[in-house]
Coordinates of C-alpha atoms and ligand atoms in Angstrom, one line a residue:
X2 CA -41.9 -18.7 12.7
X3 CA -41.9 -17.3 16.3
X4 CA -41.9 -13.6 16.8
X5 CA -39.7 -11.5 19.0
X6 CA -42.3 -9.8 21.2
X7 CA -41.9 -6.1 22.0
X8 CA -43.8 -4.1 24.7
X9 CA -43.6 -0.3 24.8
X10 CA -43.9 1.8 27.9
X11 CA -44.9 5.0 26.4
X12 CA -46.1 6.1 22.9
X13 CA -45.2 9.8 22.7
X14 CA -42.6 11.2 20.3
X15 CA -40.0 8.4 20.6
X16 CA -42.5 5.6 21.1
X17 CA -44.4 6.6 17.9
X18 CA -41.1 6.8 16.0
X19 CA -40.2 3.3 17.2
X20 CA -43.4 1.8 16.0
X21 CA -43.0 3.7 12.7
X22 CA -39.5 2.5 12.1
X23 CA -40.3 -1.1 13.0
X24 CA -43.0 -0.9 10.3
X25 CA -40.9 1.0 7.8
X26 CA -37.9 -1.4 7.7
X27 CA -39.7 -4.5 8.8
X28 CA -38.1 -6.9 6.4
X29 CA -34.6 -5.6 7.0
X30 CA -35.1 -6.0 10.7
X31 CA -36.3 -9.6 10.2
X32 CA -33.3 -10.4 8.1
X33 CA -31.0 -8.9 10.7
X34 CA -32.4 -10.8 13.7
X35 CA -33.6 -13.9 11.9
X36 CA -37.1 -13.5 13.2
X37 CA -40.0 -11.1 12.7
X38 CA -40.5 -8.4 15.4
X39 CA -44.0 -7.6 16.7
X40 CA -45.2 -4.9 19.0
X41 CA -47.6 -6.7 21.4
X42 CA -48.7 -4.0 23.8
X43 CA -48.2 -0.3 24.4
X44 CA -48.6 1.3 27.8
X45 CA -50.0 4.9 27.7
X46 CA -51.6 7.2 30.2
X47 CA -54.5 8.5 28.1
X48 CA -56.4 6.0 25.9
X49 CA -58.4 8.8 24.3
X50 CA -55.5 10.8 23.0
X51 CA -55.2 11.4 19.3
X52 CA -52.3 9.3 17.9
X53 CA -50.5 8.7 14.6
X54 CA -52.4 6.5 12.2
X55 CA -49.7 3.8 12.4
X56 CA -50.5 3.2 16.0
X57 CA -52.8 0.1 16.4
X58 CA -55.2 1.4 19.1
X59 CA -56.3 -2.2 20.0
X60 CA -52.9 -2.9 21.6
X61 CA -52.9 0.3 23.8
X62 CA -53.3 -0.3 27.5
X63 CA -53.2 1.7 30.8
X64 CA -52.3 -1.4 32.8
X65 CA -48.5 -1.8 33.1
X66 CA -48.9 -5.5 33.9
X67 CA -50.2 -6.1 30.4
X68 CA -46.6 -5.2 29.3
X69 CA -44.5 -6.2 32.3
X70 CA -46.0 -9.6 32.8
X71 CA -47.0 -10.4 29.2
X72 CA -45.5 -13.9 28.3
X73 CA -45.4 -12.8 24.6
X74 CA -43.1 -9.9 25.3
X75 CA -39.3 -10.5 25.2
X76 CA -38.1 -6.8 25.1
X77 CA -39.6 -4.0 27.1
X78 CA -38.9 -0.6 25.6
X79 CA -39.1 2.2 28.1
X80 CA -39.9 5.5 26.4
X81 CA -42.2 7.1 28.9
X82 CA -39.5 9.2 30.7
X83 CA -39.1 10.3 34.3
X84 CA -37.4 8.4 37.1
X85 CA -40.3 7.4 39.4
X86 CA -42.7 5.0 37.6
X87 CA -40.2 4.4 34.8
X88 CA -37.7 3.0 37.3
X89 CA -40.3 0.9 39.1
X90 CA -41.6 -0.5 35.8
X91 CA -38.1 -1.2 34.5
X92 CA -37.1 -3.0 37.7
X93 CA -40.3 -5.0 37.6
X94 CA -39.7 -5.9 33.9
X95 CA -36.2 -7.0 34.7
X96 CA -37.4 -9.3 37.5
X97 CA -39.9 -10.8 35.0
X98 CA -36.7 -11.6 32.9
X99 CA -37.6 -9.1 30.2
X100 CA -34.7 -7.4 28.2
X101 CA -34.8 -3.6 28.5
X102 CA -34.2 -0.9 25.9
X103 CA -34.5 2.6 27.3
X104 CA -34.1 6.2 25.9
X105 CA -34.1 7.6 29.4
X106 CA -30.9 9.5 30.4
X107 CA -32.5 10.7 33.7
X108 CA -33.1 7.1 34.7
X109 CA -29.7 5.8 33.6
X110 CA -27.8 8.7 35.2
X111 CA -29.7 8.2 38.5
X112 CA -30.2 4.5 38.8
X113 CA -27.8 2.9 36.3
X114 CA -25.9 0.9 38.9
X115 CA -29.1 -0.6 40.4
X116 CA -30.6 -1.4 37.0
X117 CA -27.4 -3.0 35.7
X118 CA -27.1 -5.2 38.8
X119 CA -30.7 -6.3 38.4
X120 CA -30.2 -7.0 34.6
X121 CA -27.1 -9.1 35.5
X122 CA -29.0 -11.0 38.2
X123 CA -31.8 -11.7 35.8
X124 CA -29.5 -12.6 33.0
X125 CA -31.0 -10.1 30.5
X126 CA -29.9 -7.2 28.3
X127 CA -30.2 -3.5 29.3
X128 CA -29.5 -1.2 26.4
X129 CA -29.6 2.6 26.4
X130 CA -28.1 4.0 23.2
X131 CA -30.8 6.7 22.7
X132 CA -30.2 8.1 26.2
X133 CA -27.3 10.2 25.1
X134 CA -27.3 12.3 21.9
X135 CA -30.5 10.7 20.4
X136 CA -29.7 9.3 17.0
X137 CA -25.9 9.5 17.3
X138 CA -24.3 6.2 17.9
X139 CA -21.9 6.8 20.8
X140 CA -22.6 4.4 23.6
X141 CA -22.1 1.3 21.5
X142 CA -18.9 2.7 19.8
X143 CA -17.4 3.5 23.2
X144 CA -18.3 0.0 24.6
X145 CA -17.4 -2.0 21.5
X146 CA -15.6 -0.5 18.5
X147 CA -13.3 1.7 20.7
X148 CA -12.9 -0.8 23.5
X149 CA -9.3 -1.4 22.5
X150 CA -8.4 2.2 23.3
X151 CA -7.5 3.9 26.5
X152 CA -9.9 6.9 26.2
X153 CA -8.3 10.2 27.4
X154 CA -11.1 12.6 26.8
X155 CA -14.7 12.8 25.7
X156 CA -16.1 16.2 24.8
X157 CA -19.5 16.8 23.4
X158 CA -22.2 19.2 22.4
X159 CA -24.9 17.1 23.9
X160 CA -27.8 19.5 24.3
X161 CA -29.6 20.7 21.1
X162 CA -31.5 23.5 22.8
X163 CA -28.5 25.3 24.1
X164 CA -26.6 24.8 20.9
X165 CA -29.5 26.3 19.0
X166 CA -29.4 29.3 21.3
X167 CA -25.7 29.9 21.2
X168 CA -25.5 29.4 17.4
X169 CA -28.2 32.0 17.0
X170 CA -26.5 34.4 19.4
X171 CA -23.3 33.9 17.5
X172 CA -24.8 34.4 14.0
X173 CA -27.3 37.2 14.7
X174 CA -25.6 39.0 17.6
X175 CA -28.9 38.6 19.6
X176 CA -29.3 38.4 23.3
X177 CA -29.8 35.3 25.3
X178 CA -33.4 36.0 26.4
X179 CA -34.5 36.9 22.9
X180 CA -33.2 33.7 21.4
X181 CA -34.5 31.6 24.3
X182 CA -38.0 33.0 23.5
X183 CA -37.5 32.0 19.8
X184 CA -36.3 28.5 20.8
X185 CA -39.5 28.1 22.8
X186 CA -41.6 29.3 20.0
X187 CA -40.0 26.8 17.6
X188 CA -40.5 24.0 20.1
X189 CA -36.7 23.6 20.6
X190 CA -36.9 24.6 24.2
X191 CA -39.4 23.6 26.9
X192 CA -41.8 26.0 28.6
X193 CA -39.6 25.5 31.7
X194 CA -36.1 25.4 30.0
X195 CA -34.1 25.1 33.3
X196 CA -32.7 21.6 32.7
X197 CA -31.3 22.6 29.3
X198 CA -30.1 26.1 29.9
X199 CA -28.6 25.4 33.3
X200 CA -26.7 22.4 31.9
X201 CA -28.4 19.7 33.9
X202 CA -29.6 17.7 30.8
X203 CA -26.0 17.7 29.5
X204 CA -24.7 16.8 32.9
X205 CA -26.7 13.6 33.0
X206 CA -25.4 12.7 29.6
X207 CA -21.8 13.3 30.3
X208 CA -22.1 11.3 33.6
X209 CA -23.3 8.3 31.4
X210 CA -20.5 8.9 28.8
X211 CA -17.8 9.3 31.4
X212 CA -18.8 6.1 33.2
X213 CA -18.5 4.1 29.9
X214 CA -15.4 5.8 28.6
X215 CA -13.4 5.5 31.9
X216 CA -15.0 2.3 33.2
X217 CA -15.8 3.8 36.5
X218 CA -19.1 5.0 37.9
X219 CA -19.6 8.8 37.5
X220 CA -22.9 10.1 38.8
X221 CA -24.7 13.4 38.3
X222 CA -23.4 14.6 41.7
X223 CA -19.8 14.1 40.4
X224 CA -20.4 16.5 37.5
X225 CA -19.5 20.2 37.9
X226 CA -22.3 22.2 36.1
X227 CA -22.5 25.7 34.7
X228 CA -25.2 26.7 32.2
X229 CA -25.4 29.4 29.5
X230 CA -27.6 32.0 31.1
X231 CA -24.7 34.4 31.8
X232 CA -23.4 34.4 28.2
X233 CA -24.0 37.8 26.7
X234 CA -23.7 39.1 23.2
X235 CA -20.7 41.1 24.4
X236 CA -18.9 37.8 25.3
X237 CA -19.7 36.5 21.9
X238 CA -18.3 39.7 20.2
X239 CA -15.0 39.2 22.1
X240 CA -15.0 35.4 21.2
X241 CA -15.3 36.4 17.6
X242 CA -12.4 38.8 17.9
X243 CA -10.4 35.9 19.3
X244 CA -11.4 33.7 16.4
X245 CA -13.5 31.5 18.7
X246 CA -17.1 30.6 19.1
X247 CA -18.9 29.8 22.4
X248 CA -20.4 26.3 23.0
X249 CA -21.9 24.5 25.9
X250 CA -19.9 21.3 26.2
X251 CA -20.0 18.2 28.4
X252 CA -16.4 17.2 29.1
X253 CA -14.9 14.2 30.8
X254 CA -11.2 13.3 30.9
X255 CA -8.9 11.0 32.7
X256 CA -5.5 12.2 33.9
X257 CA -3.1 10.0 35.9
X258 CA -6.0 7.7 36.9
X259 CA -8.2 10.5 38.1
X260 CA -11.4 11.4 36.3
X261 CA -13.1 14.8 36.0
X262 CA -16.5 15.4 34.5
X263 CA -18.1 18.8 33.8
X264 CA -20.5 20.8 31.8
X265 CA -19.9 24.5 31.1
X266 CA -19.6 27.0 28.2
X267 CA -16.2 27.1 26.5
X268 CA -14.6 29.4 24.0
X269 CA -13.7 27.0 21.1
X270 CA -11.3 28.1 18.4
X271 CA -13.0 28.1 15.0
X272 CA -10.7 25.3 13.8
X273 CA -11.9 22.9 16.4
X274 CA -14.2 20.2 14.9
X275 CA -16.9 21.0 17.6
X276 CA -17.0 24.7 16.6
X277 CA -18.7 23.8 13.4
X278 CA -21.5 21.9 15.0
X279 CA -24.4 24.3 14.9
X280 CA -28.1 24.7 15.6
X281 CA -29.8 21.7 17.2
X282 CA -27.1 19.3 16.1
X283 CA -25.1 17.3 18.6
X284 CA -21.6 15.9 18.4
X285 CA -19.3 13.9 20.6
X286 CA -15.6 14.1 20.1
X287 CA -13.4 11.3 21.6
X288 CA -9.7 11.1 22.0
X289 CA -8.4 7.5 22.2
X290 CA -4.7 6.4 22.5
X291 CA -4.9 4.2 19.4
X292 CA -7.6 5.7 17.2
X293 CA -6.6 9.3 17.8
X294 CA -9.5 11.8 17.5
X295 CA -12.9 10.8 16.3
X296 CA -16.1 12.7 16.2
X297 CA -19.7 11.5 16.0
X298 CA -22.2 14.0 14.8
X299 CA -25.9 14.2 14.0
X300 CA -29.4 14.9 15.4
X301 CA -29.5 14.5 19.2
X302 CA -33.3 14.4 19.4
X303 CA -36.5 14.0 17.4
X304 CA -38.9 11.2 16.6
X305 CA -37.0 9.3 13.9
X306 CA -33.3 10.0 14.9
X307 CA -34.1 8.8 18.5
X308 CA -36.1 5.8 17.1
X309 CA -33.1 4.9 15.0
X310 CA -31.0 4.4 18.2
X311 CA -33.8 2.6 20.1
X312 CA -34.6 0.2 17.3
X313 CA -30.9 -0.4 16.8
X314 CA -30.8 -1.6 20.4
X315 CA -33.9 -3.7 19.9
X316 CA -32.3 -5.4 17.0
X317 CA -29.1 -6.2 19.0
X318 CA -31.2 -7.7 21.8
X319 CA -33.3 -9.5 19.2
X320 CA -30.2 -11.1 17.8
X321 CA -29.1 -12.2 21.2
X322 CA -32.5 -13.8 21.8
X323 CA -32.5 -15.6 18.5
X324 CA -28.9 -16.8 18.9
X325 CA -29.6 -17.7 22.5
X326 CA -26.6 -15.7 23.6
X327 CA -26.3 -14.7 27.2
X328 CA -26.6 -11.0 27.7
X329 CA -23.4 -9.1 26.8
X330 CA -21.7 -7.4 29.7
X331 CA -24.1 -4.6 30.4
X332 CA -22.2 -2.6 33.0
X333 CA -18.8 -1.4 32.0
X334 CA -17.9 0.2 35.3
X335 CA -15.5 -2.5 36.5
X336 CA -13.0 0.0 38.1
X337 CA -13.2 2.5 40.9
X338 CA -11.3 5.7 40.0
X339 CA -11.0 8.9 42.0
X340 CA -13.2 11.7 40.7
X341 CA -11.6 15.1 41.1
X342 CA -13.4 18.3 42.1
X343 CA -13.5 21.4 39.9
X344 CA -11.1 23.3 42.1
X345 CA -8.3 20.8 41.2
X346 CA -8.8 21.1 37.4
X347 CA -6.7 23.2 35.0
X348 CA -7.9 25.4 32.2
X349 CA -7.3 28.5 30.2
X350 CA -9.9 31.2 31.0
X351 CA -11.5 34.2 29.3
X352 CA -12.2 36.8 31.9
X353 CA -14.2 39.9 31.1
X354 CA -14.6 42.8 33.5
X355 CA -15.7 46.4 33.5
X356 CA -13.0 48.6 35.0
X357 CA -12.2 52.3 35.5
X358 CA -10.7 53.7 32.3
X359 CA -7.5 55.2 33.8
X360 CA -3.8 54.3 33.9
X361 CA -2.5 51.7 36.3
X362 CA -5.6 49.5 36.6
X363 CA -4.3 46.7 34.5
X364 CA -1.1 46.6 36.5
X365 CA -3.0 46.3 39.7
X366 CA -5.1 43.4 38.4
X367 CA -2.1 41.7 36.8
X368 CA -0.3 41.9 40.1
X369 CA -3.1 40.1 42.0
X370 CA -3.2 37.4 39.3
X371 CA 0.6 37.0 39.6
X372 CA 0.3 36.7 43.4
X373 CA -2.0 33.7 43.0
X374 CA 0.0 31.9 40.3
X375 CA -2.3 32.9 37.5
X376 CA -0.3 33.8 34.3
X377 CA -1.9 36.0 31.7
X378 CA -1.6 35.1 28.1
X379 CA -3.2 38.1 26.4
X380 CA -5.2 41.2 27.1
X381 CA -7.8 43.3 25.2
X382 CA -8.8 46.6 26.7
X383 CA -11.4 48.9 25.1
X384 CA -13.1 52.0 26.1
X385 CA -16.7 51.1 26.9
X386 CA -18.3 54.4 27.7
X387 CA -17.1 57.6 29.5
X388 CA -14.8 56.6 32.3
X389 CA -15.3 52.8 31.9
X390 CA -13.4 50.2 29.9
X391 CA -13.9 46.6 29.0
X392 CA -11.0 44.5 30.1
X393 CA -10.7 41.0 28.6
X394 CA -7.9 38.7 29.8
X395 CA -7.0 35.3 28.6
X396 CA -5.0 33.3 31.1
X397 CA -2.5 30.5 30.6
X398 CA -3.7 27.1 31.8
X399 CA -4.2 27.7 35.6
X400 CA -5.7 25.8 38.5
X401 CA -9.3 26.6 39.2
X402 CA -8.6 27.1 42.9
X403 CA -5.9 29.7 42.2
X404 CA -8.1 31.5 39.7
X405 CA -11.0 31.8 42.1
X406 CA -8.7 33.1 44.9
X407 CA -7.4 35.8 42.5
X408 CA -10.9 36.7 41.3
X409 CA -12.1 37.2 44.9
X410 CA -9.3 39.6 45.5
X411 CA -9.7 41.4 42.2
X412 CA -13.4 41.9 42.8
X413 CA -12.5 43.9 45.9
X414 CA -10.4 46.5 43.9
X415 CA -11.8 50.0 43.7
X416 CA -11.4 50.4 39.9
X417 CA -13.0 47.0 39.2
X418 CA -16.7 47.8 38.7
X419 CA -18.0 44.4 37.6
X420 CA -16.6 40.9 36.9
X421 CA -18.9 40.3 33.9
X422 CA -18.0 36.8 32.9
X423 CA -15.5 34.0 33.3
X424 CA -15.5 31.3 30.6
X425 CA -13.1 28.4 30.0
X426 CA -11.1 28.3 26.8
X427 CA -10.4 25.1 24.9
X428 CA -7.2 25.4 23.0
X429 CA -6.2 22.0 21.7
X430 CA -8.1 20.3 18.9
Ligands
NAP521 N1 -38.1 13.3 22.3 C1 -36.9 13.2 22.0 O1 -36.4 13.6 21.0 C2 -36.0 12.3 22.9 C3 -34.6 12.1 22.5 C4 -33.8 11.3 23.3 C5 -34.3 10.7 24.4 N2 -35.6 10.9 24.8 C6 -36.2 10.3 26.0 O2 -37.2 9.4 25.6 C7 -38.2 9.3 26.6 C8 -39.5 9.6 26.0 O3 -39.5 10.9 25.5 P1 -40.7 11.5 24.5 O4 -40.3 12.8 24.0 O5 -41.2 10.4 23.6 O6 -41.8 11.7 25.7 P2 -43.4 12.0 25.4 O7 -43.6 12.4 24.0 O8 -43.8 12.9 26.5 O9 -44.1 10.6 25.6 C9 -44.2 10.0 26.8 C10 -45.1 8.7 26.7 O10 -45.2 8.0 27.9 C11 -46.6 7.9 28.3 N3 -46.6 8.0 29.8 C12 -46.0 9.0 30.5 N4 -46.3 8.8 31.8 C13 -47.0 7.6 31.9 C14 -47.6 6.9 32.9 N5 -47.5 7.2 34.2 N6 -48.3 5.8 32.6 C15 -48.4 5.4 31.3 N7 -47.9 6.0 30.3 C16 -47.2 7.1 30.6 C17 -47.3 9.0 27.6 O11 -48.7 8.6 27.5 P3 -49.8 9.4 26.7 O12 -49.4 9.3 25.2 O13 -51.1 8.7 27.0 O14 -49.7 10.8 27.2 C18 -46.6 9.1 26.3 O15 -47.1 8.2 25.4 C19 -37.7 10.3 27.7 O16 -37.0 9.6 28.7 C20 -36.8 11.3 26.9 O17 -35.8 11.9 27.8 C21 -36.5 11.7 24.0

């Protein structure tokens, strides 16, 4: 029986997992597609590197053409990462009429449109389930099982590093920098953690999810991004007092045909399903008009969880090849919706400031909020040290633009020593 030929671009964490899983559940995969699957070639950069025993060193190569132009390869699996060579190789593979499976969120968020149009031109599949939330199935459910719904909102904890840090800060009362060092020691955070802690990794993923959920192209530039570096143990103390936790979320929603996409920390009430997603776990919460609320939860990274998603895509493509089915519609962005900027969005806010501990200060601050159409829902005021008080205000749902105007004016008040933090509050579940 003919094989389905697989070529890998990369054999690191994910590539090794893909090979391992293809071997582990070989018979099941063959039953699923109707044909055996065989890894024909693997592109690496260093032939001498030590690798897992399951890797057949005789099929390693440093020549990309041995994968891209190999007539025995039907599916090219891009698990090398980056956007330069990875993009070049994927485009070359598409032009060689190879189906593509990728785990690369950077590539999909940056060049999705170009790759989809090349896949359509060449009549091949382009699958990318592992690019968002690793092992958690979310792209295929949004594209298929939930296709009957009008999706109103997608909100996810889609970065394991920041979730580990915030969980530890919440549970132990530790400071951000202390927990970041621990995350680096445990291998949960990179030596340069910028992409994670500044929210950029999550921004790429929410751009991909928003594009699929709302059928319109959302790029990284459309996503408003705030990271977690300003979250302090004091913010967490107040969150606890308010029966909330603090999480970094990627959020995309459609209101009256307009789409917004953002990444920022939020105060989540403890009853919210996402509030219970801790440590390196990821979860994506979706609101559809028919299904209601659904949540997908699991490990967002790691060798085998990510391989689960990659091999799942390989099997779908394999089935298409065996059944001689034309590629399914790869790109779901068939509409063009307006993307709204952050200043036009509405949220509840948690505002923490250090102010002079004397009568009349709250009235002054409340007056400026009122002048800018910002209504206050509740207030906590506590003596902080001699002459200073912590003032925490929770607003009603207000427009970002109005809040910023008010904050600028409040910062100029003499009794306001510091605007310590401003965090959005998620109320509905
Ligand atoms: N790790 C995860 O848990 C995870 C989860 C979801 C998505 N992803 C995505 O999956 C992709 C791969 O991640 P990973 O963690 O497996 O990366 P990795 O461990 O760094 O592996 C990268 C692999 O690509 C090879 N490679 C890199 N540049 C190359 C080049 N110029 N020419 C030839 N080979 C090259 C490396 O070769 P050598 O082996 O010779 O060094 C290595 O085998 C990334 O896009 C990542 O964002 C990863």
